[in-house]
Amino acid sequence: MTIADAPAPVRGLGRDWRHLWGAGALSTLGDGALVAAMPLLAAATTDDPVLVSGVTAAATLPWLLLSLPMGAWVDRFDRRRLMMAAQGAHVFLIAVLALLVTLGAARIWMLFVLAFGVGAAGLLVTGAGEALIVSVVPKSELETANGRRVATESILGEFGGPPLGSALFALAMPLPFWLDAAMFLLALMMITRIRAGGAVERSRPRGRMLAEIGEGLRWLARNRLPRTLTLIAGAGNFCETMALSTLVLFARDVLGVGSGGYGVLVAAMAVGGVAGSLVAGRVVVRFGGRPIALGVQLVIPLSWLGIALVGRSAVTVVALFTVFSLAVALWNVMASSLRQRLIPAELLGRVGGAGRMISFGAIPLGAVCGGLVADAFGLVAPWIVCAVLRLLVSLLAWPSLRRWED
């Protein structure tokens, strides 16, 4: 069944889906607050753009280093229990960070260590959760489920959490970190109420870890469409993070936005993602995957180019980023549904891990490059570089996407 052939959405997705979605909503709200609070804490600790962007790199480095083994775990063990363990680790690490900030003992190297640990826990939650969706939702309703998931991530993680995190940070530094710990604790409690365990049925005995990882890599390498979408996502994440890794400094020094308004800026930049996610499921079902993919290849680089050339006020940046985030919301629903439909159930964790290593593993590399470029050429330079790179990627990907038989 293709995306275009998928049936129209229905209202109810089941009890287990509600608990899974609720857990995601709670943790996304806490993480949204953390997205604003962590750079503010880093900027309060140091003015060095390389170190500030390094915190983002540390938080996302697990996607590059650990995606493959964690993907194999998702296919080896009960996915619900993996989510519970990862959520528990997240609660502990954020509570430690909150305590350090409360005591005034936080140092930049501590942020690097804790950000890496939190990123690793989040990686396992994401991998297990995405694979668990197919155990609690019929394949015919994947667009509906993924549309609601992306909408929640946009509304709470990008639109609700950041202004809350920055406001709490301005009120008292430790508050957003305690909030994140509390949200993940509540999310953990909701996951325990999911009945479907997400245990994987295998047609043959487990092999060695490296052999199983290789099986996932080979599947991705041999299937042109998922491979192409993964490479595009990796390039896009690299470019996006290159600019956003020093956004807190860009907002302060170029746009004139203080710490209290930083979260509002981040939230306003997500308006397009919120709007797009609310309709993405229906749009993807109506028009199919190929038109979405082709359109995104034009919209994204042009949006970045506009920010690079004329984005010197908060209003202009928000307007251009709104267009970008709308395109990304449509892309995310399309790509997630396609992966869940095409990848065999017993390979979801490993192929997903391979894809995340490429697509999300580019994020820490982009963060490091963004900090270096900003330090050498100024805070506007990362936006120019990422716009040009993203345009080149779109031009290279266009012929392959044109051959996609949706």
Short mmCIF file of C-alpha atoms in Angstrom, two decimals:
data_model
loop_
_atom_site.label_atom_id
_atom_site.label_comp_id
_atom_site.label_asym_id
_atom_site.label_seq_id
_atom_site.Cartn_x
_atom_site.Cartn_y
_atom_site.Cartn_z
CA MET A 1 0.00 0.00 0.00
CA THR A 2 1.36 3.45 -0.87
CA ILE A 3 0.84 6.62 1.10
CA ALA A 4 -1.63 7.86 -1.46
CA ASP A 5 -3.68 4.67 -1.10
CA ALA A 6 -3.95 4.86 2.69
CA PRO A 7 -7.51 5.00 4.02
CA ALA A 8 -8.93 8.15 5.51
CA PRO A 9 -8.21 8.69 9.24
CA VAL A 10 -10.58 7.47 11.93
CA ARG A 11 -11.29 9.08 15.27
CA GLY A 12 -10.06 6.49 17.75
CA LEU A 13 -6.60 4.93 17.80
CA GLY A 14 -7.02 2.90 20.97
CA ARG A 15 -6.15 2.97 24.65
CA ASP A 16 -2.48 2.07 24.23
CA TRP A 17 -2.02 4.81 21.66
CA ARG A 18 -3.52 7.36 24.06
CA HIS A 19 -1.04 6.40 26.76
CA LEU A 20 1.87 6.42 24.33
CA TRP A 21 0.79 9.78 22.94
CA GLY A 22 0.24 11.18 26.45
CA ALA A 23 3.70 10.10 27.56
CA GLY A 24 5.16 11.75 24.48
CA ALA A 25 3.22 14.95 25.15
CA LEU A 26 4.46 15.23 28.73
CA SER A 27 8.10 14.55 27.90
CA THR A 28 7.93 16.87 24.88
CA LEU A 29 6.73 19.75 27.06
CA GLY A 30 9.60 19.20 29.46
CA ASP A 31 12.09 18.91 26.65
CA GLY A 32 10.73 22.07 25.03
CA ALA A 33 11.48 23.94 28.23
CA LEU A 34 14.94 22.37 28.24
CA VAL A 35 15.58 23.47 24.64
CA ALA A 36 15.36 27.09 25.79
CA ALA A 37 16.88 26.69 29.25
CA MET A 38 20.02 24.72 28.33
CA PRO A 39 21.46 27.29 25.87
CA LEU A 40 20.58 30.08 28.32
CA LEU A 41 22.44 28.24 31.07
CA ALA A 42 25.40 27.66 28.76
CA ALA A 43 25.40 31.33 27.71
CA ALA A 44 25.27 32.35 31.39
CA THR A 45 28.32 30.17 32.00
CA THR A 46 30.43 31.27 29.02
CA ASP A 47 30.37 33.74 26.10
CA ASP A 48 32.43 31.46 23.86
CA PRO A 49 30.23 30.47 20.86
CA VAL A 50 32.23 27.26 20.39
CA LEU A 51 31.46 26.13 23.95
CA VAL A 52 27.80 27.22 23.72
CA SER A 53 27.32 25.27 20.50
CA GLY A 54 29.30 22.42 22.06
CA VAL A 55 26.50 21.80 24.55
CA THR A 56 24.13 21.19 21.63
CA ALA A 57 26.75 18.96 20.04
CA ALA A 58 27.12 16.93 23.25
CA ALA A 59 23.35 16.46 23.55
CA THR A 60 23.09 15.18 20.00
CA LEU A 61 26.36 13.22 19.79
CA PRO A 62 24.63 9.97 20.92
CA TRP A 63 22.65 10.03 17.67
CA LEU A 64 25.94 9.62 15.83
CA LEU A 65 27.69 7.22 18.21
CA LEU A 66 24.88 5.10 19.66
CA SER A 67 22.11 4.89 17.06
CA LEU A 68 23.29 1.55 15.66
CA PRO A 69 23.63 -0.42 18.93
CA MET A 70 20.48 1.11 20.39
CA GLY A 71 18.60 0.26 17.21
CA ALA A 72 19.67 -3.36 17.70
CA TRP A 73 18.42 -3.24 21.29
CA VAL A 74 15.02 -2.08 20.05
CA ASP A 75 14.79 -5.22 17.90
CA ARG A 76 16.11 -7.49 20.65
CA PHE A 77 14.12 -6.44 23.71
CA ASP A 78 10.63 -5.44 24.73
CA ARG A 79 10.17 -1.90 23.39
CA ARG A 80 7.90 -0.72 26.18
CA ARG A 81 10.41 -1.76 28.83
CA LEU A 82 13.21 -0.06 26.95
CA MET A 83 11.19 3.16 26.96
CA MET A 84 10.62 2.84 30.70
CA ALA A 85 14.33 2.35 31.40
CA ALA A 86 15.30 5.30 29.22
CA GLN A 87 12.68 7.57 30.76
CA GLY A 88 13.94 6.64 34.24
CA ALA A 89 17.51 7.49 33.25
CA HIS A 90 16.33 10.83 31.87
CA VAL A 91 14.57 11.70 35.13
CA PHE A 92 17.72 10.92 37.15
CA LEU A 93 20.10 12.92 34.93
CA ILE A 94 17.90 16.01 34.73
CA ALA A 95 17.33 15.88 38.49
CA VAL A 96 21.11 15.89 38.97
CA LEU A 97 21.42 18.90 36.66
CA ALA A 98 18.60 20.70 38.45
CA LEU A 99 20.30 20.08 41.80
CA LEU A 100 23.61 21.41 40.50
CA VAL A 101 21.95 24.57 39.19
CA THR A 102 20.06 25.00 42.46
CA LEU A 103 23.32 24.80 44.41
CA GLY A 104 25.11 27.13 41.99
CA ALA A 105 27.62 24.38 41.22
CA ALA A 106 26.98 23.90 37.48
CA ARG A 107 30.05 24.21 35.26
CA ILE A 108 30.29 24.09 31.48
CA TRP A 109 32.00 20.68 31.47
CA MET A 110 29.15 19.31 33.60
CA LEU A 111 26.68 20.53 30.98
CA PHE A 112 28.60 18.61 28.33
CA VAL A 113 28.49 15.36 30.33
CA LEU A 114 24.85 15.63 31.38
CA ALA A 115 23.74 16.77 27.93
CA PHE A 116 25.34 13.66 26.43
CA GLY A 117 23.58 11.40 28.94
CA VAL A 118 20.21 13.05 28.39
CA GLY A 119 20.70 12.79 24.63
CA ALA A 120 21.45 9.07 24.90
CA ALA A 121 18.30 8.47 26.95
CA GLY A 122 16.25 10.48 24.47
CA LEU A 123 17.65 8.49 21.57
CA LEU A 124 16.48 5.21 23.10
CA VAL A 125 13.05 6.67 23.89
CA THR A 126 12.69 7.86 20.29
CA GLY A 127 13.78 4.57 18.73
CA ALA A 128 11.67 2.36 20.96
CA GLY A 129 8.67 4.69 20.75
CA GLU A 130 8.67 4.92 16.96
CA ALA A 131 8.88 1.13 16.69
CA LEU A 132 6.19 0.67 19.34
CA ILE A 133 3.72 2.74 17.30
CA VAL A 134 3.26 -0.12 14.83
CA SER A 135 2.32 -2.40 17.74
CA VAL A 136 -0.46 -0.13 18.99
CA VAL A 137 -1.74 1.49 15.76
CA PRO A 138 -2.98 -0.24 12.56
CA LYS A 139 -0.81 0.44 9.52
CA SER A 140 -3.76 2.08 7.79
CA GLU A 141 -3.74 4.77 10.51
CA LEU A 142 -0.03 5.56 10.60
CA GLU A 143 -0.47 8.97 8.93
CA THR A 144 -3.09 9.88 11.54
CA ALA A 145 -0.93 8.75 14.45
CA ASN A 146 2.23 10.38 13.11
CA GLY A 147 0.36 13.58 12.30
CA ARG A 148 -0.85 13.81 15.89
CA ARG A 149 2.62 12.97 17.20
CA VAL A 150 4.28 15.66 15.10
CA ALA A 151 1.55 18.16 16.04
CA THR A 152 2.18 17.46 19.71
CA GLU A 153 5.92 17.86 19.28
CA SER A 154 5.40 21.18 17.49
CA ILE A 155 2.80 22.62 19.86
CA LEU A 156 4.38 21.57 23.14
CA GLY A 157 8.02 21.07 22.25
CA GLU A 158 8.48 24.12 20.03
CA PHE A 159 5.54 26.41 20.76
CA GLY A 160 4.68 25.78 24.42
CA GLY A 161 7.87 24.56 26.09
CA PRO A 162 10.47 27.18 25.03
CA PRO A 163 8.64 30.29 26.31
CA LEU A 164 7.82 28.39 29.48
CA GLY A 165 11.45 27.34 29.88
CA SER A 166 12.84 30.82 29.27
CA ALA A 167 10.27 32.43 31.58
CA LEU A 168 11.06 29.96 34.36
CA PHE A 169 14.80 30.46 33.76
CA ALA A 170 14.37 34.24 34.09
CA LEU A 171 12.39 33.70 37.29
CA ALA A 172 14.82 31.20 38.81
CA MET A 173 17.50 29.23 36.95
CA PRO A 174 16.71 25.76 38.38
CA LEU A 175 12.95 25.82 37.65
CA PRO A 176 12.92 24.62 34.00
CA PHE A 177 15.18 21.70 34.88
CA TRP A 178 12.98 20.57 37.76
CA LEU A 179 9.99 20.88 35.42
CA ASP A 180 11.66 18.61 32.85
CA ALA A 181 12.38 15.97 35.50
CA ALA A 182 8.77 16.10 36.68
CA MET A 183 7.36 15.79 33.16
CA PHE A 184 9.46 12.73 32.39
CA LEU A 185 8.46 11.12 35.67
CA LEU A 186 4.80 11.53 34.72
CA ALA A 187 5.56 10.20 31.23
CA LEU A 188 7.17 7.13 32.77
CA MET A 189 4.01 6.48 34.76
CA MET A 190 1.91 6.63 31.58
CA ILE A 191 4.18 4.19 29.73
CA THR A 192 3.68 1.64 32.51
CA ARG A 193 -0.03 1.61 31.60
CA ILE A 194 0.54 0.50 28.01
CA ARG A 195 -0.63 -3.09 27.58
CA ALA A 196 1.16 -3.92 24.33
CA GLY A 197 4.66 -4.92 25.26
CA GLY A 198 6.20 -4.39 21.88
CA ALA A 199 8.09 -7.68 22.00
CA VAL A 200 9.57 -8.55 18.60
CA GLU A 201 8.62 -11.79 16.85
CA ARG A 202 11.65 -13.12 15.00
CA SER A 203 11.72 -15.64 12.18
CA ARG A 204 15.16 -16.90 13.23
CA PRO A 205 17.35 -16.88 16.36
CA ARG A 206 19.29 -13.79 17.33
CA GLY A 207 22.80 -13.52 15.99
CA ARG A 208 25.73 -11.46 17.13
CA MET A 209 25.12 -7.78 17.71
CA LEU A 210 27.41 -6.64 14.88
CA ALA A 211 25.79 -9.05 12.42
CA GLU A 212 22.33 -7.79 13.33
CA ILE A 213 23.43 -4.18 12.99
CA GLY A 214 24.86 -5.02 9.57
CA GLU A 215 21.51 -6.47 8.53
CA GLY A 216 19.82 -3.14 9.20
CA LEU A 217 22.52 -1.19 7.38
CA ARG A 218 22.28 -3.47 4.34
CA TRP A 219 18.49 -3.10 4.15
CA LEU A 220 18.79 0.67 4.15
CA ALA A 221 21.61 0.65 1.60
CA ARG A 222 19.67 -1.60 -0.81
CA ASN A 223 16.39 0.36 -0.77
CA ARG A 224 16.78 3.52 -2.82
CA LEU A 225 13.85 5.61 -1.57
CA PRO A 226 14.41 5.23 2.20
CA ARG A 227 18.14 5.71 1.58
CA THR A 228 17.57 8.92 -0.38
CA LEU A 229 15.19 10.36 2.22
CA THR A 230 17.67 9.52 4.98
CA LEU A 231 20.54 11.28 3.25
CA ILE A 232 18.38 14.34 2.60
CA ALA A 233 17.34 14.42 6.25
CA GLY A 234 20.96 14.16 7.39
CA ALA A 235 22.03 17.05 5.19
CA GLY A 236 19.06 19.11 6.33
CA ASN A 237 19.74 18.47 10.01
CA PHE A 238 23.40 19.37 9.55
CA CYS A 239 22.52 22.70 7.95
CA GLU A 240 19.73 23.55 10.37
CA THR A 241 21.83 22.86 13.44
CA MET A 242 24.73 24.84 12.01
CA ALA A 243 22.59 27.97 12.27
CA LEU A 244 20.53 27.16 15.35
CA SER A 245 23.43 26.03 17.57
CA THR A 246 24.36 29.70 18.16
CA LEU A 247 20.80 31.06 17.91
CA VAL A 248 20.87 32.22 21.55
CA LEU A 249 23.85 34.47 20.72
CA PHE A 250 22.39 35.52 17.34
CA ALA A 251 19.13 36.50 19.04
CA ARG A 252 20.94 38.51 21.71
CA ASP A 253 23.57 40.27 19.61
CA VAL A 254 21.95 40.58 16.15
CA LEU A 255 18.20 40.62 16.82
CA GLY A 256 18.42 42.33 20.22
CA VAL A 257 16.32 39.71 22.02
CA GLY A 258 17.03 39.24 25.73
CA SER A 259 16.90 36.02 27.75
CA GLY A 260 13.27 36.60 28.69
CA GLY A 261 12.21 36.87 25.05
CA TYR A 262 14.44 34.11 23.71
CA GLY A 263 11.91 31.37 24.41
CA VAL A 264 9.17 33.47 22.82
CA LEU A 265 11.34 33.83 19.72
CA VAL A 266 11.94 30.06 19.54
CA ALA A 267 8.21 29.42 20.00
CA ALA A 268 7.23 31.98 17.36
CA MET A 269 9.66 30.37 14.92
CA ALA A 270 7.71 27.11 15.34
CA VAL A 271 4.35 28.56 14.23
CA GLY A 272 4.64 26.98 10.80
CA GLY A 273 5.49 23.61 12.32
CA VAL A 274 2.40 23.77 14.51
CA ALA A 275 0.16 24.70 11.59
CA GLY A 276 1.72 22.14 9.29
CA SER A 277 1.56 19.31 11.80
CA LEU A 278 -2.16 19.84 12.39
CA VAL A 279 -2.94 19.14 8.74
CA ALA A 280 0.08 17.06 7.71
CA GLY A 281 -1.61 13.67 7.99
CA ARG A 282 -4.49 14.68 5.71
CA VAL A 283 -2.20 16.53 3.26
CA VAL A 284 0.15 13.55 2.87
CA VAL A 285 -2.76 11.15 2.36
CA ARG A 286 -4.37 13.51 -0.16
CA PHE A 287 -1.37 14.38 -2.32
CA GLY A 288 1.06 11.50 -1.71
CA GLY A 289 4.70 11.46 -0.69
CA ARG A 290 6.49 12.54 -3.86
CA PRO A 291 4.88 15.99 -4.27
CA ILE A 292 5.58 16.69 -0.58
CA ALA A 293 9.22 15.65 -0.90
CA LEU A 294 9.76 17.68 -4.08
CA GLY A 295 8.10 20.78 -2.70
CA VAL A 296 10.12 20.66 0.50
CA GLN A 297 13.36 20.60 -1.51
CA LEU A 298 12.49 24.05 -2.87
CA VAL A 299 10.95 25.64 0.20
CA ILE A 300 13.66 24.80 2.72
CA PRO A 301 16.76 26.24 0.99
CA LEU A 302 14.87 29.35 -0.10
CA SER A 303 13.70 29.95 3.47
CA TRP A 304 17.24 29.64 4.80
CA LEU A 305 18.56 31.91 2.06
CA GLY A 306 15.98 34.53 2.99
CA ILE A 307 17.03 34.43 6.65
CA ALA A 308 20.70 34.70 5.64
CA LEU A 309 20.11 37.73 3.40
CA VAL A 310 17.42 39.79 5.15
CA GLY A 311 16.89 38.23 8.59
CA ARG A 312 18.00 41.13 10.76
CA SER A 313 14.86 41.54 12.84
CA ALA A 314 12.94 39.05 14.96
CA VAL A 315 9.78 39.53 12.90
CA THR A 316 11.55 38.73 9.62
CA VAL A 317 13.28 35.67 11.02
CA VAL A 318 10.03 34.37 12.50
CA ALA A 319 8.16 34.85 9.20
CA LEU A 320 10.78 33.02 7.13
CA PHE A 321 11.25 30.29 9.70
CA THR A 322 7.50 29.74 9.77
CA VAL A 323 7.61 28.72 6.12
CA PHE A 324 10.56 26.43 6.82
CA SER A 325 8.98 24.73 9.84
CA LEU A 326 5.73 24.12 7.95
CA ALA A 327 7.66 22.29 5.24
CA VAL A 328 9.54 20.24 7.84
CA ALA A 329 6.29 19.18 9.54
CA LEU A 330 4.96 17.79 6.27
CA TRP A 331 8.27 16.05 5.58
CA ASN A 332 8.38 14.41 9.03
CA VAL A 333 4.91 12.89 8.77
CA MET A 334 5.56 11.67 5.24
CA ALA A 335 8.96 10.14 6.05
CA SER A 336 7.91 8.52 9.34
CA SER A 337 4.83 6.87 7.82
CA LEU A 338 6.82 5.65 4.84
CA ARG A 339 9.48 4.05 7.05
CA GLN A 340 6.96 2.35 9.31
CA ARG A 341 5.08 0.98 6.30
CA LEU A 342 8.06 -0.22 4.24
CA ILE A 343 10.49 -1.55 6.86
CA PRO A 344 9.77 -5.11 8.10
CA ALA A 345 8.62 -5.11 11.74
CA GLU A 346 11.56 -7.19 12.93
CA LEU A 347 13.98 -4.68 11.35
CA LEU A 348 12.36 -1.44 12.50
CA GLY A 349 14.83 -0.84 15.31
CA ARG A 350 17.98 -1.60 13.31
CA VAL A 351 16.99 0.19 10.10
CA GLY A 352 15.66 3.08 12.17
CA GLY A 353 18.94 3.16 14.09
CA ALA A 354 20.93 3.22 10.86
CA GLY A 355 18.76 6.03 9.56
CA ARG A 356 19.07 8.02 12.78
CA MET A 357 22.84 7.60 12.79
CA ILE A 358 22.93 9.30 9.38
CA SER A 359 20.12 11.83 9.73
CA PHE A 360 20.46 12.81 13.38
CA GLY A 361 24.14 11.95 13.64
CA ALA A 362 24.72 14.97 11.43
CA ILE A 363 23.35 17.26 14.16
CA PRO A 364 26.42 17.34 16.46
CA LEU A 365 28.64 17.83 13.42
CA GLY A 366 26.49 20.76 12.35
CA ALA A 367 26.58 22.22 15.87
CA VAL A 368 30.38 22.08 15.99
CA CYS A 369 30.68 23.59 12.51
CA GLY A 370 28.18 26.29 13.39
CA GLY A 371 30.19 27.32 16.43
CA LEU A 372 33.45 27.38 14.49
CA VAL A 373 31.96 29.36 11.59
CA ALA A 374 30.33 31.86 13.96
CA ASP A 375 33.57 32.27 15.92
CA ALA A 376 35.61 32.85 12.77
CA PHE A 377 33.24 34.89 10.60
CA GLY A 378 30.46 36.23 12.84
CA LEU A 379 27.00 35.13 13.97
CA VAL A 380 25.35 35.70 10.57
CA ALA A 381 27.82 33.49 8.69
CA PRO A 382 26.32 30.10 9.71
CA TRP A 383 22.99 31.08 8.15
CA ILE A 384 24.68 31.92 4.85
CA VAL A 385 26.71 28.71 4.74
CA CYS A 386 23.79 26.44 5.65
CA ALA A 387 21.54 28.09 3.04
CA VAL A 388 24.05 27.47 0.26
CA LEU A 389 24.73 23.87 1.35
CA ARG A 390 21.02 23.06 1.61
CA LEU A 391 20.40 24.44 -1.88
CA LEU A 392 23.13 22.20 -3.29
CA VAL A 393 21.62 19.15 -1.54
CA SER A 394 18.20 19.94 -3.00
CA LEU A 395 19.60 20.19 -6.50
CA LEU A 396 21.44 16.86 -6.13
CA ALA A 397 18.39 15.07 -4.68
CA TRP A 398 15.88 16.35 -7.23
CA PRO A 399 16.50 13.72 -9.99
CA SER A 400 16.21 10.83 -7.54
CA LEU A 401 12.96 12.13 -6.03
CA ARG A 402 11.51 12.67 -9.50
CA ARG A 403 11.86 8.90 -10.14
CA TRP A 404 9.86 8.04 -7.01
CA GLU A 405 6.75 6.12 -7.97
CA ASP A 406 4.39 7.22 -5.19
#
